[in-house]
Every structure is written in C-alpha cells, then in structure tokens.
Short mmCIF file of C-alpha atoms in Angstrom, two decimals:
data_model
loop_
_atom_site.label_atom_id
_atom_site.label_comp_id
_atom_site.label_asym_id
_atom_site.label_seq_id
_atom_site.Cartn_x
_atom_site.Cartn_y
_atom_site.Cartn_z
CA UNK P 138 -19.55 -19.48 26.48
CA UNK P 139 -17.67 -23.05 26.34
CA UNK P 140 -16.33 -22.21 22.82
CA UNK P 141 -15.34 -19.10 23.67
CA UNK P 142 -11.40 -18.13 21.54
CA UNK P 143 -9.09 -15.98 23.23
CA UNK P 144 -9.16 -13.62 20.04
CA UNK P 145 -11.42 -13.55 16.80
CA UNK P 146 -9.73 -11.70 14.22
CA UNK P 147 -12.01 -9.69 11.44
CA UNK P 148 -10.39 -9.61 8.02
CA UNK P 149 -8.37 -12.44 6.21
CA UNK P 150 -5.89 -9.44 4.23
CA UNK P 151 -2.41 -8.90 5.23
CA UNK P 152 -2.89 -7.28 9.03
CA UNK P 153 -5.55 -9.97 9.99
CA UNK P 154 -3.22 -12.98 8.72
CA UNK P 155 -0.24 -11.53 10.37
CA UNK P 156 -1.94 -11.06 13.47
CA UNK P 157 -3.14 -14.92 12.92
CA UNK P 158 0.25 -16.27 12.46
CA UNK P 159 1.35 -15.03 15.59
CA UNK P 160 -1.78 -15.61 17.95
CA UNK P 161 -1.24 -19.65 15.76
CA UNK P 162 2.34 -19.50 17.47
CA UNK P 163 1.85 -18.50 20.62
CA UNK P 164 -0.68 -21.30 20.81
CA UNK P 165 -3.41 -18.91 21.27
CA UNK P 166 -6.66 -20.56 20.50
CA UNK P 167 -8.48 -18.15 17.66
CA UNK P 168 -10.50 -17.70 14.51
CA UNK P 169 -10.35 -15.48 11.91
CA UNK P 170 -12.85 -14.84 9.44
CA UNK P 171 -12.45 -13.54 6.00
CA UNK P 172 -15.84 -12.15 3.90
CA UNK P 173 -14.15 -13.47 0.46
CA UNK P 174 -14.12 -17.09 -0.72
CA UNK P 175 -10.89 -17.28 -0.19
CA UNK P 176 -8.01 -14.83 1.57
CA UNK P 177 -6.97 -12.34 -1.33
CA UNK P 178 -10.06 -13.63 -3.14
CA UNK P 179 -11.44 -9.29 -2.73
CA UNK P 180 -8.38 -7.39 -2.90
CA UNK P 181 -7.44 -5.88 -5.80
CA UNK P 182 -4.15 -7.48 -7.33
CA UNK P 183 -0.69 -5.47 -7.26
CA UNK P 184 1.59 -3.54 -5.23
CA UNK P 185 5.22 -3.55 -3.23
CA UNK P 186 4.95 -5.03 0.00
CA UNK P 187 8.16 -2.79 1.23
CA UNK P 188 10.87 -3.97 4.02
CA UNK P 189 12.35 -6.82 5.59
CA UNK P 190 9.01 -7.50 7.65
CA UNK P 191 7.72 -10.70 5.50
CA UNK P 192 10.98 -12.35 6.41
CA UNK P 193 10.45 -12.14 10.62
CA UNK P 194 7.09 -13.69 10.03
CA UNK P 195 7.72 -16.16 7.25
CA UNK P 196 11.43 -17.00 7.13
CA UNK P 197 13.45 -17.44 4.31
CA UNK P 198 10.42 -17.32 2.10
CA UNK P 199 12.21 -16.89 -0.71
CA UNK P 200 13.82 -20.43 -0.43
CA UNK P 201 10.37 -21.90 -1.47
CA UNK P 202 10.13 -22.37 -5.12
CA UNK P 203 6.26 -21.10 -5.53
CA UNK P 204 6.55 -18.56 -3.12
CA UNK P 205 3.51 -15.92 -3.00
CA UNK P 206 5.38 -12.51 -4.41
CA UNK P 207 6.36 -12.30 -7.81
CA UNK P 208 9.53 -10.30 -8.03
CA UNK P 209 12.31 -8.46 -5.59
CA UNK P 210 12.51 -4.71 -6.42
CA UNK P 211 16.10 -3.96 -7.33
CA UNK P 212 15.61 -0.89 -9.52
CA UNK P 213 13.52 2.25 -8.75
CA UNK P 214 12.25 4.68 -11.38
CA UNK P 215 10.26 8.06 -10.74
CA UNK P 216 9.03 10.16 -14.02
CA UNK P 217 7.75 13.01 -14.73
CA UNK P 218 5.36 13.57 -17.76
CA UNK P 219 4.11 16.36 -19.93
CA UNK P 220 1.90 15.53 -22.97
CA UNK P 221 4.74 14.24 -25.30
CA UNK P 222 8.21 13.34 -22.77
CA UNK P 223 8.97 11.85 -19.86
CA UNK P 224 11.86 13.05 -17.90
CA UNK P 225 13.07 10.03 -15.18
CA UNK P 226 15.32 9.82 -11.78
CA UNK P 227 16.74 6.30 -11.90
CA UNK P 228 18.19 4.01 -9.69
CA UNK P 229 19.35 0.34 -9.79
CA UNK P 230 21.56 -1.56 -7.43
CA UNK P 231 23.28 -4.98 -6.84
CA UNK P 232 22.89 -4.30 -3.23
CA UNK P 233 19.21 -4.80 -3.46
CA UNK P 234 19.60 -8.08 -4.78
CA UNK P 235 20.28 -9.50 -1.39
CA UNK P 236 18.04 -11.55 0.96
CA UNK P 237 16.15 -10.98 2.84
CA UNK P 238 14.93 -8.37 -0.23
CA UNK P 239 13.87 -4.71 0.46
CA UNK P 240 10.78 -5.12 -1.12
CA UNK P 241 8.85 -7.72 -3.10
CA UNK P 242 5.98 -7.13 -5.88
CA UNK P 243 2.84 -9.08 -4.90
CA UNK P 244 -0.23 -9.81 -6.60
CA UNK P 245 -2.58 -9.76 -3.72
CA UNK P 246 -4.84 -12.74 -4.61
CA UNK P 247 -1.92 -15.18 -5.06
CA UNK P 248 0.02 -13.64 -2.32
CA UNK P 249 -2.41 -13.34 0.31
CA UNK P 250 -3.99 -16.87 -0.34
CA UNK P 251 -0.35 -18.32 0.38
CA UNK P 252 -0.14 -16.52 3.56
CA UNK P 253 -3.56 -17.76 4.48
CA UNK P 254 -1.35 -21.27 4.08
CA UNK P 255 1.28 -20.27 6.22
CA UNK P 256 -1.14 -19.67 9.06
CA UNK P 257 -2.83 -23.02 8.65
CA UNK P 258 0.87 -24.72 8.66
CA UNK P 259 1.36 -22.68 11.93
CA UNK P 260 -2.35 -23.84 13.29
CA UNK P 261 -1.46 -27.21 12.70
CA UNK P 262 1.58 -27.24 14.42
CA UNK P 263 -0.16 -25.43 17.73
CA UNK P 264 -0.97 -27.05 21.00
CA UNK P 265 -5.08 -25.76 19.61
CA UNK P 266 -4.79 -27.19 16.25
CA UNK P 267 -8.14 -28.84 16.66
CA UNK P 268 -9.77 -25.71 18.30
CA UNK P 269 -7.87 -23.28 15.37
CA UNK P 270 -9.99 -22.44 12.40
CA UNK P 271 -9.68 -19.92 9.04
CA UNK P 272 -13.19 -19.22 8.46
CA UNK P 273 -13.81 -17.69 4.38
CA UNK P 274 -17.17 -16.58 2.91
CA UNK P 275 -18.51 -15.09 6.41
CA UNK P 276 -19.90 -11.74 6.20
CA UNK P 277 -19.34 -10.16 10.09
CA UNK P 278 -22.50 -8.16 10.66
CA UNK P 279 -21.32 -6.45 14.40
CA UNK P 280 -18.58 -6.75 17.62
CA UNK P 281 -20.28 -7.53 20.11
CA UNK P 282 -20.25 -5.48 23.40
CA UNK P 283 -20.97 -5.22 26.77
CA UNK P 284 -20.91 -3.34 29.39
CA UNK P 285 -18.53 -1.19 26.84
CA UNK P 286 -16.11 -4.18 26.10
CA UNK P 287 -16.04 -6.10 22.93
CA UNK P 288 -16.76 -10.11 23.88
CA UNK P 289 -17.18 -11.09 20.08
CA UNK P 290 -18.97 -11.57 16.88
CA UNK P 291 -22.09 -11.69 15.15
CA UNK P 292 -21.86 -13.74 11.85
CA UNK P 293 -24.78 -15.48 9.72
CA UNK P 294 -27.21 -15.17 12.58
CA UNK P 295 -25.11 -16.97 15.08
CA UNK P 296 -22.79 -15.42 17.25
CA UNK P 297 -19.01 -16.17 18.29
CA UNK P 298 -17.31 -15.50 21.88
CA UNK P 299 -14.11 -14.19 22.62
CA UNK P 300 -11.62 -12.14 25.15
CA UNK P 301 -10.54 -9.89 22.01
CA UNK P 302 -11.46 -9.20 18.79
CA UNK P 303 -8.91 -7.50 16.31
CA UNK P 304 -10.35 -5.93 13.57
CA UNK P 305 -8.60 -5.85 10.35
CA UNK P 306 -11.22 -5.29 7.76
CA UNK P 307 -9.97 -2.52 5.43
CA UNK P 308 -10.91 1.00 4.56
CA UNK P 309 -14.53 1.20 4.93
CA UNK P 310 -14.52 0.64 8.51
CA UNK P 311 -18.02 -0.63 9.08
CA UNK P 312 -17.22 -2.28 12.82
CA UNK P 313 -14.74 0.18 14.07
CA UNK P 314 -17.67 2.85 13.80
CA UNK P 315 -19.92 0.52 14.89
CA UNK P 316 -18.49 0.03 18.41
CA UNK P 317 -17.58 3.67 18.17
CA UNK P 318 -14.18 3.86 17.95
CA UNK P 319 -14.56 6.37 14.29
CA UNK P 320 -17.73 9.09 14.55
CA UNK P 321 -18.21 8.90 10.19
CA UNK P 322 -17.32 6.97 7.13
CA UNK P 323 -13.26 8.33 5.78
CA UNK P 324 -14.36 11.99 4.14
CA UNK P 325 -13.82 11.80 0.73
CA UNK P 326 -10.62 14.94 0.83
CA UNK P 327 -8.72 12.20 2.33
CA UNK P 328 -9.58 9.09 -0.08
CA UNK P 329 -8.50 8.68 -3.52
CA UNK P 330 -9.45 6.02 -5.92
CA UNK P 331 -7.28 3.81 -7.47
CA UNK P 332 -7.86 1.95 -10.90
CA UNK P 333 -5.32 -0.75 -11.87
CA UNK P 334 -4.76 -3.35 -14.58
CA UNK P 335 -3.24 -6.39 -15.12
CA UNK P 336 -1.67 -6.34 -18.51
CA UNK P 337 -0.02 -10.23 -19.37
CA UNK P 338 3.20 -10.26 -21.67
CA UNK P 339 5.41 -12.77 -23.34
CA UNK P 340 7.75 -13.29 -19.96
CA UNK P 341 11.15 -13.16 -22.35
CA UNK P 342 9.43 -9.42 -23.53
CA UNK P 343 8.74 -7.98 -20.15
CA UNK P 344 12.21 -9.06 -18.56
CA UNK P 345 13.85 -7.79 -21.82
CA UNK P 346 11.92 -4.84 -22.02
CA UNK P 347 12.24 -3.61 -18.59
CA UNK P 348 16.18 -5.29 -18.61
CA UNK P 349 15.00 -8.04 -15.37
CA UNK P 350 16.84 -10.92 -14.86
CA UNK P 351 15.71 -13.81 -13.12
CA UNK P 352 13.39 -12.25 -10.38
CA UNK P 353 14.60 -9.25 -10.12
CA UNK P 354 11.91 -6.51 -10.76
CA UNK P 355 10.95 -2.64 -10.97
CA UNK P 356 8.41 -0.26 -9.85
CA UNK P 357 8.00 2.99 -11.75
CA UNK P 358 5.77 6.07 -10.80
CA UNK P 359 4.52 9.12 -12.42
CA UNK P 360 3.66 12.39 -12.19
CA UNK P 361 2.24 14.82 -14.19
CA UNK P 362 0.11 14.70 -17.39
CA UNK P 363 -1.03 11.07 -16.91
CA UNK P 364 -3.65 12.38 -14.30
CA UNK P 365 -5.05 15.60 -16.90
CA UNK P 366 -4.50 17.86 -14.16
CA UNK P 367 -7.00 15.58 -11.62
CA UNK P 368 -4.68 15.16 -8.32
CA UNK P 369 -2.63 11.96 -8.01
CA UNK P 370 -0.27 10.21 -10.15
CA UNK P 371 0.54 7.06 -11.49
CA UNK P 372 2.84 3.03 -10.71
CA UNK P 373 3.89 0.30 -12.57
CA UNK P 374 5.36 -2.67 -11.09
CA UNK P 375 6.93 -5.71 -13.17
CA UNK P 376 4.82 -8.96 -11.84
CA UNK P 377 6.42 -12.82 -13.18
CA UNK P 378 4.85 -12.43 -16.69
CA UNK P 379 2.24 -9.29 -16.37
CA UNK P 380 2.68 -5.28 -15.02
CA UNK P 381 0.44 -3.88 -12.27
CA UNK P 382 -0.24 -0.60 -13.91
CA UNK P 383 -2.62 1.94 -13.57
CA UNK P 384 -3.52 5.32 -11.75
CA UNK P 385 -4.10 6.81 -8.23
CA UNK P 386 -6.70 9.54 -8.03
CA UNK P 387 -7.91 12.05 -5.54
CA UNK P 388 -11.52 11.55 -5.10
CA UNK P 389 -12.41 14.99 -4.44
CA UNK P 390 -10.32 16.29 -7.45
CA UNK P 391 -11.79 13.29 -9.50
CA UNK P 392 -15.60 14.53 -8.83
CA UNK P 393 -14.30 17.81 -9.80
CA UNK P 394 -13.09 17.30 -12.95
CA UNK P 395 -16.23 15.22 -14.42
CA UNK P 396 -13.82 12.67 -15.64
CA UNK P 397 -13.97 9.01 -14.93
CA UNK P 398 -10.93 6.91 -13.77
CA UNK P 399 -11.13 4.81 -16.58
CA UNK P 400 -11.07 7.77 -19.70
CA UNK P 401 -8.01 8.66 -17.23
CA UNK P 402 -6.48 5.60 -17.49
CA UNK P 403 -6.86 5.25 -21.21
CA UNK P 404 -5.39 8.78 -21.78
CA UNK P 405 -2.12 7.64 -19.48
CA UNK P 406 -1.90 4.67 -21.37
CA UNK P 407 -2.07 6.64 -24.96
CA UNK P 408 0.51 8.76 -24.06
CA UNK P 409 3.55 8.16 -26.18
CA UNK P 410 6.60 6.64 -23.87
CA UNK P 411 3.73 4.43 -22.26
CA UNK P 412 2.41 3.26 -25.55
CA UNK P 413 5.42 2.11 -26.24
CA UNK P 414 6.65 0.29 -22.62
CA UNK P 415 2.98 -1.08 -22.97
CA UNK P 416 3.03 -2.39 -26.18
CA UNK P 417 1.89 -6.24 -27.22
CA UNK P 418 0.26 -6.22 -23.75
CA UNK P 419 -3.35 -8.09 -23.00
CA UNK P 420 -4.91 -6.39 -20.37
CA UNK P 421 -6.48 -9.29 -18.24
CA UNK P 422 -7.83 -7.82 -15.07
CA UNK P 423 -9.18 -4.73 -14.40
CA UNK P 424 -10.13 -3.08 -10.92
CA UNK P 425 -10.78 -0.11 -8.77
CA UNK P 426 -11.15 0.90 -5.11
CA UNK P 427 -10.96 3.65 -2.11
CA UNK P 428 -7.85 4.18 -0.54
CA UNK P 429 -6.69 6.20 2.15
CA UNK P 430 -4.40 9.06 1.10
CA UNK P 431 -3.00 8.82 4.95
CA UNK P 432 -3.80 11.87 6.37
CA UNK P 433 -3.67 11.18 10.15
CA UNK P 434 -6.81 13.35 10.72
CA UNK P 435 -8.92 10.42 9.83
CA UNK P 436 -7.56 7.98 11.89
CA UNK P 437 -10.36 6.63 14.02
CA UNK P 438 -10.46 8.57 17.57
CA UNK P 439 -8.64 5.59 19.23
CA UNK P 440 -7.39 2.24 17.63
CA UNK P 441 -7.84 0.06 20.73
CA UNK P 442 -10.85 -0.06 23.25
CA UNK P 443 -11.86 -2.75 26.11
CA UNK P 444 -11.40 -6.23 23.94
CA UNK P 445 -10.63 -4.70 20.67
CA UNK P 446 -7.84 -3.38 18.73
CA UNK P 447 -7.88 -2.20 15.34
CA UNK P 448 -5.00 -2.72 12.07
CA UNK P 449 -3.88 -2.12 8.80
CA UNK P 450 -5.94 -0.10 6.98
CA UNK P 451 -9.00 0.15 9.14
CA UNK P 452 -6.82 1.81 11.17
CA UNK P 453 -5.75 4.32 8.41
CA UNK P 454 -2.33 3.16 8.36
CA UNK P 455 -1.22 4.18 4.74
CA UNK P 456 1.09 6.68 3.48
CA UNK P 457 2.22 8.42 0.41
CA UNK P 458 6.18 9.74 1.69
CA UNK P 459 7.38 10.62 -1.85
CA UNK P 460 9.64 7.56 -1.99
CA UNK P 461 7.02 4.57 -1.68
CA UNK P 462 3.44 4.32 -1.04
CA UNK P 463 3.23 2.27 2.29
CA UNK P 464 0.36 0.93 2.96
CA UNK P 465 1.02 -3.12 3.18
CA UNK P 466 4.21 -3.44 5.17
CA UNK P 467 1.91 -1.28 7.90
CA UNK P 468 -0.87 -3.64 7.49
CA UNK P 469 2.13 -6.62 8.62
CA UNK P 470 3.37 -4.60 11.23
CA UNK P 471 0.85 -3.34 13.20
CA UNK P 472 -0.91 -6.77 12.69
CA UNK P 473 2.02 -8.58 14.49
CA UNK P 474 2.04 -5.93 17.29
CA UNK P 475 -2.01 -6.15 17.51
CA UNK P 476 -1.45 -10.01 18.55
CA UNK P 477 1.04 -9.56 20.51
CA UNK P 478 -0.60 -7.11 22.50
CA UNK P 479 -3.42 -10.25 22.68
CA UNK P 480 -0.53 -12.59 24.14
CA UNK P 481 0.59 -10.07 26.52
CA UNK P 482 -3.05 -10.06 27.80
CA UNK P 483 -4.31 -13.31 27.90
CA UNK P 484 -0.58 -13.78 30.49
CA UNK P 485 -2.22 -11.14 32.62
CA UNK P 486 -5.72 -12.41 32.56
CA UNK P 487 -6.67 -8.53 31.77
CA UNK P 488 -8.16 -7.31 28.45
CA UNK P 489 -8.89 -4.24 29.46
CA UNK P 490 -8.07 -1.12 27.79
CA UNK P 491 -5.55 -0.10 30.76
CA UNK P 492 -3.70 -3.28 28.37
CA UNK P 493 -4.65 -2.54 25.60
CA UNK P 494 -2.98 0.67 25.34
CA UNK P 495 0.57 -1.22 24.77
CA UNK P 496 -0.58 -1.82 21.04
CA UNK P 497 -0.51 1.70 20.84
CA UNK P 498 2.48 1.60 22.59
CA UNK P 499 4.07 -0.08 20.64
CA UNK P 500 3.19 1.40 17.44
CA UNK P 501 3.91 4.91 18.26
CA UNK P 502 7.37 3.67 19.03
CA UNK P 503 7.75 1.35 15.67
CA UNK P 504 8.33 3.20 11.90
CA UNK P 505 4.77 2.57 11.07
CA UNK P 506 2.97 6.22 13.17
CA UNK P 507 6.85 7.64 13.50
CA UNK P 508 6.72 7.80 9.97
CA UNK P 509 3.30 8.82 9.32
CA UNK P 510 3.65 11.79 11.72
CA UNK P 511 6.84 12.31 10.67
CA UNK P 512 5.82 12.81 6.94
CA UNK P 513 2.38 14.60 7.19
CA UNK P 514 3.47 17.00 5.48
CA UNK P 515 4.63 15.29 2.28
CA UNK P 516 0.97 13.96 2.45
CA UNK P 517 0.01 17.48 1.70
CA UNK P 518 3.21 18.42 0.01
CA UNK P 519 2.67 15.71 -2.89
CA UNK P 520 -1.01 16.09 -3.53
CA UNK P 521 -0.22 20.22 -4.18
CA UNK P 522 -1.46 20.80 -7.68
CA UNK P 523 2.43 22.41 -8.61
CA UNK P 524 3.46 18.79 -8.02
CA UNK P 525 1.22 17.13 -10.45
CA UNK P 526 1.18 20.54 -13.00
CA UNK P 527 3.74 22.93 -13.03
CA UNK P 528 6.87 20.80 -12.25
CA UNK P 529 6.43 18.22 -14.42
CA UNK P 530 5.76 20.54 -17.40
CA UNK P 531 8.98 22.16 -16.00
CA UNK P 532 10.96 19.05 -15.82
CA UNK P 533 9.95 18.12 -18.96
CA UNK P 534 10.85 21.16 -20.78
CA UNK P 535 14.05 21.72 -19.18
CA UNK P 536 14.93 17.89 -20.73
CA UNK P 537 14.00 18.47 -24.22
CA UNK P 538 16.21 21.49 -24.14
CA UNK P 539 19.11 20.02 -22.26
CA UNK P 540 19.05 16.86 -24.39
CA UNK P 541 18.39 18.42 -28.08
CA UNK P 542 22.37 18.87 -30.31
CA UNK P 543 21.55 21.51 -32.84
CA UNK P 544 24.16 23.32 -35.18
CA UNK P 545 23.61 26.56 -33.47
CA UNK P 546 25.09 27.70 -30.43
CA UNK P 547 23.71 25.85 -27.28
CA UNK P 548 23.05 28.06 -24.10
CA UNK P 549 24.39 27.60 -21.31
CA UNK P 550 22.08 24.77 -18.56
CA UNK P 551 21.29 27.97 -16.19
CA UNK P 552 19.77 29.92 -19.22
CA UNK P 553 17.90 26.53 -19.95
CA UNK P 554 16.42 26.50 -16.43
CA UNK P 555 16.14 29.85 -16.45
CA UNK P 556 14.12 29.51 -18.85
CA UNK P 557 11.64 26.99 -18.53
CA UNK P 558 10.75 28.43 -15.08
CA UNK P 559 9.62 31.15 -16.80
CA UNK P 560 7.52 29.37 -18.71
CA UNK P 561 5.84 27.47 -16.03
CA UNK P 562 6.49 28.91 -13.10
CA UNK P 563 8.51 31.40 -11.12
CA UNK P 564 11.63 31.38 -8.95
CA UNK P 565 9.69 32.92 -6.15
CA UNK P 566 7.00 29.81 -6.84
CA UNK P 567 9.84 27.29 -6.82
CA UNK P 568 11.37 28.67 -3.83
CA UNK P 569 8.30 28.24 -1.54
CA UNK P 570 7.78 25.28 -2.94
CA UNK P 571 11.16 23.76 -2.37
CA UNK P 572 11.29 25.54 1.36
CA UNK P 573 8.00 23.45 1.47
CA UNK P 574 9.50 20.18 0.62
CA UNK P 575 12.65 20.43 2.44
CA UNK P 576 10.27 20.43 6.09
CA UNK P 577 8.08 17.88 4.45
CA UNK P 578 10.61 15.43 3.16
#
C-alpha cells in the first residue's frame, strides 16, 4: 500500500483526460489507464465537441498551430429529406467566428491523443511528476472493494491502490455494474447505433463546396428518408480535408426493420442532393458503435459510491435536444467536476460517499443533468416516427410547391400547406404534435 495514488482514473477518452488534467494540476498524485494503444486510438473519429468548455481546461488552444480539432462551427444546417428533395433551415454567422469558438469539429483519434499531451505537459509540471503516469494498452478487469468502498484496480494480474477511482470508460459500463452502481447492461430501446465515414476530399473542393474559409466549418443533420423509415437521422461535419458523415440509428427500430446500418448508409448516400455534396469523395474510414440515446431512465442507480465516481458516458450523459447532439462537452464537464470532487476530498481526508455526493452536487446544478432533465422530452419527442416520416415528406412537398414558377395561376402558400398536410398528415396530427414539441423544446 506504499504506491498507493490518491485517484486512478479508468478510461483515457474525453471525461477521463479532463478529470486527469485537473487531478495533474492540483498536484494530485494519479494514474489513468486507457485499454487502447494510444488515447483516441478506440473511439470512433468525428463529432462537435460543443461550448466554451475546451478553452477553461486548455487555454487559448486555438493559438497553437497543430491544435487537436479540425474546424470552428460557424454555420448550422438542419434538412429534411423525402426520396428526391431536401428542404433546409440555415444559419451562418460572423459572431461565431470569435474565440473562444462555440464549438469545434474533432476527429477523436487526433483530438483525444493531443489532449492525452496536454495532461502529460500538466504531469510534468506537478509537484508528482515522477509519481504521475498515463498508462495505454491496459485492459482493467475490476474496482476493487472493500468493506463496500472502492480502494482500486485490478489490471494484467496485478493490482493498483488508491483513495478513489473515477471511472470513465464509455457506454458499456462493465465496472460501474460490477461494483453495483447499474443492475443490467443499457436496454437496447435506449441505444442506437451509429455508423460513420470518413470521406477525404481535395481541401480547395470541400471549403469551396461547403463555402469554408480558413477554419471555419459546418455541421449538417437530417431527417427523414435517409433512415427508410428505421428511427434516427443523419450529420455531416466538415473536418480539415475530409467530412464525418454517416447515420444514427435506433437499435430497436434497426432489428425491426431487418436492415443493416450499412445498406442504410449506402441508400442515404445515393440519394440525390447527397450524391452530389458527396461527390469525388474517397471514403477512408469506416466505423460503427452503441450510443446512448440519453434517456435518463438508464442512468446507473447512483453515479458516485464510497471511493468512486462515475463520467461521461458511463454515466449516460448524452443527449439528443433537437439543436445538437451533446454527448462530448458532458464527457469534459462532468470529468472536471469528478476531480474536483477528488481534490475536495483528499483536503478533508474523507472519501466517503457523505463527500462524494458534491459531484452530484455539482452536476445537478451545472447545464450538463439541468439540461438532460430539462429536455427529456425532446428525447422522446425526436425519436416519434412523425418526426422521421410524416414531416419530412410534408416539408418536402410543401417546398417543391412553394418553389416551382409555372405559367398558370399559383395558389396562394396557405392552400399549399393546406395541402400537403393533407397528403401526409392532418391538422389535428400536426397540432398534437406541435403542442408536443412546444413542452419538449
């Protein structure tokens, strides 16, 4: 028990290395250990980390020249899709061109890897640089306990000992039901799959195509068609010189329907706007995993215990608002509040539960579960199957009427509406639904 660290932190992703960088700088004396080569090195590539959060824990990052995001999101596009149009709600502003940005497109390999560096610059410069370490290509196999209180790991066959652990080790949540904090693996009504490629361009071509200029960037979602009626929707994001792009998909609707992702994702990408915005691409990675849909009903029973807390994702920290699928900037969040919970207990010499309970403090007072219970209902709201079916097709319809000139007299916009919510749905329909999303959103 000589080597014992006042924290071990499980999981090298975005919560685990934010937690690191402040234990590192509150000269805390800790290890984290990461089950890839290499932070990032497992996590599939792409995504906004949104908010100004990056900037508190790595300031003025966007002074280095080889940062680790790609682009600042200064334009925001959300389409709807029926077999043959798109119909889009647009928005682009100079006021997001700012710094610290609003949001910056990552490729999670790169990105996380150059946090992992950030940590290791803020080991070396702690009073416990020697004592410090970053610890890739371990596989954790338990917490350890006793006596009901988590006194550290087992790893390899040999174990590790420490006044907290923190576990940060993503959606599958092997330790947190292991020291029986969560009863049974995520059910599958409140996962969805996600399938994503990496498609390179000529960099002159993407920023021309998609109007960028210098690192400026986009991110795009869809809804309707590009899913064939399987619940979810789909993103693009504008990396440097390639587009995260691919598809979202309720896992219970996707056993449903027979289909797999990837004939989904080839049908989104032969539909005829995204043939053309994807055109002269190479796709060069593809991937899929679970993620949580955010549904607060599978949150584990508690996120902290005696000795243990539990962030990011593992703690089903995630949501789907309408606006933005959050899901890292909670990860960075409730990683920094998960250490400093750690800080406020090694000062009291108590690790206890009783102190403990401040991370949840702390996070049912931040944006991160204000938000989530705040917009439970949009969780439910957005996954409805009018959202994904009807209204697009509505949308959609409404646009090619509104838009076509012919030499014949054109009827009036409320006999347009009129009707193409005839054709695909009712007023009555639209009115629940739109009594729906006003509570929701």
């Amino acid at each position: 028990m000589e080597d014992k660290f006042d924290c071990i932190v499980i999981g090298g992703g975005i919560a685990g290395l934010s937690a690191a960088m402040v234990l590192a700088r509150n000269n805390m004396k800790f290890m984290l250990i990461e089950r890839g080569e290499f932070s990032g090195a497992k996590n599939v590539s792409g995504g906004v980390l949104w908010g100004e959060g990056l900037s508190k824990l790595v300031p003025n990052y966007w002074e280095e020249e080889d940062a680790g995001f790609e682009r600042f999101i200064n334009h925001r596009r959300l389409t709807f899709m029926d077999p043959d149009s798109t119909f889009s709600i647009d928005f682009k502003s100079e006021s997001f061109n700012g710094t610290p940005y609003k949001g910056v497109v990552v490729l999670r390999s790169k990105f996380d890897n150059w946090l992992a560096e950030k940590v290791q610059e803020a080991i070396d410069q702690s009073e416990h640089a020697d004592e410090c370490f970053l610890a890739p290509n371990i596989l954790v196999e338990e917490v350890l306990m006793q006596d009901g209180k988590a006194v550290g790991i087992k790893a390899g066959g040999d174990e590790f000992y420490a006044d907290s652990v923190i576990i940060a080790e993503g959606v599958n949540n092997l330790l947190t039901r292991q020291i029986g904090l969560q009863d049974k693996y995520v059910p599958a009504d409140a996962l969805a799959v996600g399938v994503k490629e990496i498609i390179r361009f000529d960099q002159k071509v993407l920023e021309d195509r998609f109007q960028l200029n210098g690192l400026s960037g986009m991110s795009n979602e869809f809804i309707g068609t590009a899913t064939q009626g399987v619940e979810g929707g789909g993103f693009l994001y504008t990396n440097r010189d390639t587009l995260s792009f691919g598809l979202v998909l309720g896992m219970i609707s996707l056993r449903d329907s027979g289909l797999k992702p990837y004939d989904i994702l080839n049908e989104f990408k032969a539909h005829p706007v995204i043939r053309d915005i994807l055109r002269d691409g190479e796709v060069v990675e593809y991937s899929a995993h679970a993620v949580s849909t955010g549904d607060m009903k599978v949150m584990p029973k508690e996120i902290y215990a005696d000795g243990v807390l539990v962030a990011g994702e593992a703690a089903n920290l995630l949501m789907n608002s309408g606006k933005a699928i959050q899901g890292m900037d909670y990860a960075l969040h409730s990683g920094v509040l998960a250490a400093e919970t750690i800080v406020e207990a090694k000062q009291k010499g108590d690790y206890s539960k009783t102190t403990m309970k401040s991370y949840r403090d702390k996070l049912e007072k931040s944006f991160v579960l204000q938000d989530m219970r705040n917009f439970q209902g949009a969780v439910e709201f957005l996954h409805s199957k009018q959202m994904f079916e009807s209204v697009p097709g509505l949308v959609c319809d409404f646009g090619k009427q509104f838009f076509s000139i012919k030499n014949e007299p054109t009827p009036k916009t409320r006999e347009m509406l009129t009707k193409s919510i005839k054709k695909h749905s009712s007023y009555w329909d639209l009115l629940k639904l739109g009594l729906k999303g006003a509570r929701s959103l």
